[in-house]
Structure formats: structure tokens, C-alpha cells
Amino acid sequence: MDDTSAPPAPGRTRSAPRRARVTPASLASVVIGGMLLLTWFWISLTLLLTGLGGLAALGSGLLLLVPWVLAMRVAVLVERRRAVAVHGLEVIVPSRRRSTRGGVAGWLHDLWLDVCSGWFWKGVLHHHLAMLVAGVFALLSLVALFVSWLAVDVAVRHGALTLGTVELPRWGLAGIGAAALVVSLLMLVLGALSDRGLARAMISGSEEDLRGQVAELAVRRQGAVDAATQERLRIERDLHDGVQPRLVALGMTLGMARQSIRTDPDRAEELVTRAHSETKAVITDLRQLARGIHPAVLTDRGLDAALSALAARSAVPVDLQVDLPRPLDREREAVAYFVVAEALTNIAKHADARHASVALAQSEDALRVRIEDDGRGGARVHRDGRSTGLAGLTDRVRATGGRLEVASPEGGGTVLLAVIPLPDTAPPRSPATPARVAVPAPEEATR
């Protein structure tokens, strides 16, 4: 199972390939499964059946079903980790549908999507079957162990044992005790092998899981394609509406200067001066456009410095917090940068906000980028070809396997939360102190 706060990406939980063999950990797993069969197995079934029965009573059964679903998500995760650690299996983690909503509604929707998925119920079935199988073999092992102890105890205390017309000498009782002890150990071994076979059949991976991975990768690919399309349209729009008209005007100015250079030198000098100023302005526009494609500061100095530059140029005061204990790869750095850049641009243009905050927090498996403002709210993801900023950000984040949540009630400000999954092979780095920069708005900036 994947962590609920985090968008899970399809992949494999890898371990070194090992042959089927019995280890002390696998034997202990059978004993623990026997104890769980006597306790948790029945508690789980009681919660499920009582919750289902209580749904007719004004939905009161949800008070039991929601905790049961949360417990099962943890149980599925533990079973996958156990299959890797105890049995050395290679587990394919299936793709997981995530809600696009935020807050409590999004959390409940995530639970509902899990309940409606096949991997969830398959994992639940394996969890209970594993307890049942381990419990049966553990019980048989315990019975055989008791017989072994009883036979040895009778041989030591009473000597030969008479059963009707049959007399068992001490050595016969000792033989029965030894055989029962061997049977007890054999039951544990068979339980460990059965548990491994069950895990391999139900959670180690299947064609259905691989199809889910392919579907998830197709969604990511489409997100990357959509993001590239949005970026191309933005560059085309900036060139068409900004740089191109200025270059046309520059060419006309130089043409008039050429015609006037002999008849009216003063006029020609004035036009050349104007063309020179216009050329510098066009160069500035092109630099801004290039920065929008990939800023040089992001490559040269890293994400922290690039975000500080963004905050300094923002027309709205920005409180910036960056906590990056480990370096990020270029793709995720770029995605995080453009999420913040587009969000601050939208805040300055549309939010009518007086203050904004940007926080980046890196955990073991994900980077969370949170942008919040105190503006008018009402932001929505549009794909109508007009207001495509949030749609482009959604596609960028989706291309990494993550998600973008937008919470923007009317009059209540806007909160953007981008969850970007991180690869497992990020190079280590000494922990950095979280940066906190309060940047006032430039006086000359307009909102």
C-alpha cells in the first residue's frame, strides 16, 4: 500500500533474488500469524460485518468502516514489506488512483477510490488468508509440541506407560516425544513455505498489476505531452504578442531612419536612437522569455536561489520557506520552480492579494510545494484555451506522477499544494537549515 499523503507512483519493491528457503524470520512469522489469528483476525471481521450491517441505520456503520479501511491500507503495506523482508519476493506496487480534490473531501474520496479498487480487496484477502494459513500450521505445531512435552514428561516421571494391553517403555515414549517435536518443527516449516507461496501468488505481482503500471505511465506521458503543448502555446503567444510587434516596429523605425539619413540627418539620428532603445527592450523581453523556458539561476545556483529570485521580483510580499535536506534532480527542480513561478504570477495578476507564502518541504518519498495567498479566491483549473495556467501546472506535476490540489473558495484566498514523488536514488547530503526569507514587494511594482 502507498502512503495516503503522498501520491504513490507505480514501481517495484526490490530485494535481492533468493531461492525459496526457510529462515528463522519466516518461522517467527508463522508464530506471529497464529497469534494474530486468535486476536486481530476476529476483530477485523467483526468491524467489517458490524459496519456493513450498520449502514442501513442512517449510515452509522461508516464509523466502523472508515477505521477498518484505514487499518486495511496499513495491513496491505505491512504485508508487502513482509513479503520483501521475510521471503525475499519482488513486489510490484500497483498504480493507485488519487483524488483531485483537497481537504477532507479529497481524503474521503481517496478512501472511496481505494475501496473501489481491485488491489485493495486483493490485499485484504491475502492479509486474512495469510493469518488463517499461518494460524492453522501454528496450531498444529503447538499441538505436536504439547504431545512431545507430554510424552517426555510421562517417561521421566512415571517410566513405562500402559494403555490397555499395550505397554510403552520409556524409550518408546522418548521416541514419540522426538517424533512429535520433529512434526512440530515440520509444521512451522510447511507454514512458512505456504505463507511464501500465498504471498507470491497474491501480492508479488501479476499481469493486472503490470497493466496498471502501463496505464499509469500512459497518464504520465499524456501529462508530459499536455505540459509541453501548454508551454509551446505560451512561448508562441509571448512571441506573437510581445516580441514580434516590437521587432516589426523596430524594422519600420530603421527603415524611416534610412530614408531620412540624407535629407534630414537630425531626424535620422533621433530614429536610430529610438531604435537602439527599442533593441535593448526587445533583448530584455527575450531574456525574460528564455528565463521562462528554463532560468539560468536554477542550473547555476539551485532551486533555493531561483525561488529567492522569484520572491524578490514578486509584486506581492512573499514569505519563502525552503527545506531541502537532499538535492533534487533537474526534472523535479524545474517542476517545483515553475509551480511557484506560475502561482506567484497568478497571485499578482488575478488574486488581489496583500501577502503570499511559499513553503517547500521534502520527505523521504515526496516534495511538497505549498503556495498560499490571502486574495479573492475562486481559482479554477480551466482547459478552454483561455486561462490555462493552472491546467499547465496540473499537467507538469502529473507528468512526474504527482498531483496538484487547488483549494480556492470565493473570498477565502487560494492554496495550491503540489505533491511531487521523489526517486529512491536521490544522492545524500548533509541536512540543511530551512531557509526563511521575508521579501517585501518592490515599491515600483504594480499589482
PDB file of N, CA and C in Angstrom, residues 341-352 389-390 393 416:
ATOM      1  N   ALA A 341       6.582  29.785  -9.800  1.00  0.00           N
ATOM      2  CA  ALA A 341       6.593  30.939 -10.690  1.00  0.00           C
ATOM      3  C   ALA A 341       5.200  31.246 -11.225  1.00  0.00           C
ATOM      4  N   GLU A 342       4.488  30.215 -11.713  1.00  0.00           N
ATOM      5  CA  GLU A 342       3.150  30.430 -12.257  1.00  0.00           C
ATOM      6  C   GLU A 342       2.185  30.858 -11.164  1.00  0.00           C
ATOM      7  N   ALA A 343       2.332  30.275  -9.972  1.00  0.00           N
ATOM      8  CA  ALA A 343       1.435  30.640  -8.874  1.00  0.00           C
ATOM      9  C   ALA A 343       1.628  32.096  -8.471  1.00  0.00           C
ATOM     10  N   LEU A 344       2.878  32.548  -8.351  1.00  0.00           N
ATOM     11  CA  LEU A 344       3.119  33.948  -7.983  1.00  0.00           C
ATOM     12  C   LEU A 344       2.645  34.903  -9.079  1.00  0.00           C
ATOM     13  N   THR A 345       2.789  34.484 -10.329  1.00  0.00           N
ATOM     14  CA  THR A 345       2.284  35.313 -11.425  1.00  0.00           C
ATOM     15  C   THR A 345       0.769  35.444 -11.347  1.00  0.00           C
ATOM     16  N   ASN A 346       0.079  34.339 -11.094  1.00  0.00           N
ATOM     17  CA  ASN A 346      -1.377  34.385 -10.969  1.00  0.00           C
ATOM     18  C   ASN A 346      -1.809  35.236  -9.778  1.00  0.00           C
ATOM     19  N   ILE A 347      -1.068  35.137  -8.673  1.00  0.00           N
ATOM     20  CA  ILE A 347      -1.404  35.943  -7.494  1.00  0.00           C
ATOM     21  C   ILE A 347      -1.287  37.423  -7.814  1.00  0.00           C
ATOM     22  N   ALA A 348      -0.197  37.799  -8.497  1.00  0.00           N
ATOM     23  CA  ALA A 348      -0.002  39.210  -8.819  1.00  0.00           C
ATOM     24  C   ALA A 348      -1.043  39.729  -9.811  1.00  0.00           C
ATOM     25  N   LYS A 349      -1.474  38.889 -10.763  1.00  0.00           N
ATOM     26  CA  LYS A 349      -2.393  39.349 -11.804  1.00  0.00           C
ATOM     27  C   LYS A 349      -3.858  39.287 -11.388  1.00  0.00           C
ATOM     28  N   HIS A 350      -4.243  38.236 -10.680  1.00  0.00           N
ATOM     29  CA  HIS A 350      -5.668  37.971 -10.507  1.00  0.00           C
ATOM     30  C   HIS A 350      -6.153  37.931  -9.059  1.00  0.00           C
ATOM     31  N   ALA A 351      -5.272  37.690  -8.101  1.00  0.00           N
ATOM     32  CA  ALA A 351      -5.744  37.383  -6.750  1.00  0.00           C
ATOM     33  C   ALA A 351      -6.105  38.618  -5.941  1.00  0.00           C
ATOM     34  N   ASP A 352      -5.533  39.792  -6.287  1.00  0.00           N
ATOM     35  CA  ASP A 352      -5.729  40.996  -5.475  1.00  0.00           C
ATOM     36  C   ASP A 352      -5.322  40.722  -4.034  1.00  0.00           C
ATOM     37  N   GLY A 389      -3.214  28.544 -17.080  1.00  0.00           N
ATOM     38  CA  GLY A 389      -2.059  28.483 -16.184  1.00  0.00           C
ATOM     39  C   GLY A 389      -2.109  27.297 -15.246  1.00  0.00           C
ATOM     40  N   LEU A 390      -3.206  27.146 -14.509  1.00  0.00           N
ATOM     41  CA  LEU A 390      -3.323  26.027 -13.577  1.00  0.00           C
ATOM     42  C   LEU A 390      -3.406  24.691 -14.308  1.00  0.00           C
ATOM     43  N   LEU A 393       0.117  23.735 -15.044  1.00  0.00           N
ATOM     44  CA  LEU A 393       0.797  23.252 -13.841  1.00  0.00           C
ATOM     45  C   LEU A 393       0.333  21.849 -13.481  1.00  0.00           C
ATOM     46  N   LEU A 416      -2.477  26.309  -3.152  1.00  0.00           N
ATOM     47  CA  LEU A 416      -2.027  25.302  -4.117  1.00  0.00           C
ATOM     48  C   LEU A 416      -1.074  24.355  -3.403  1.00  0.00           C
TER      49      LEU A 416
END
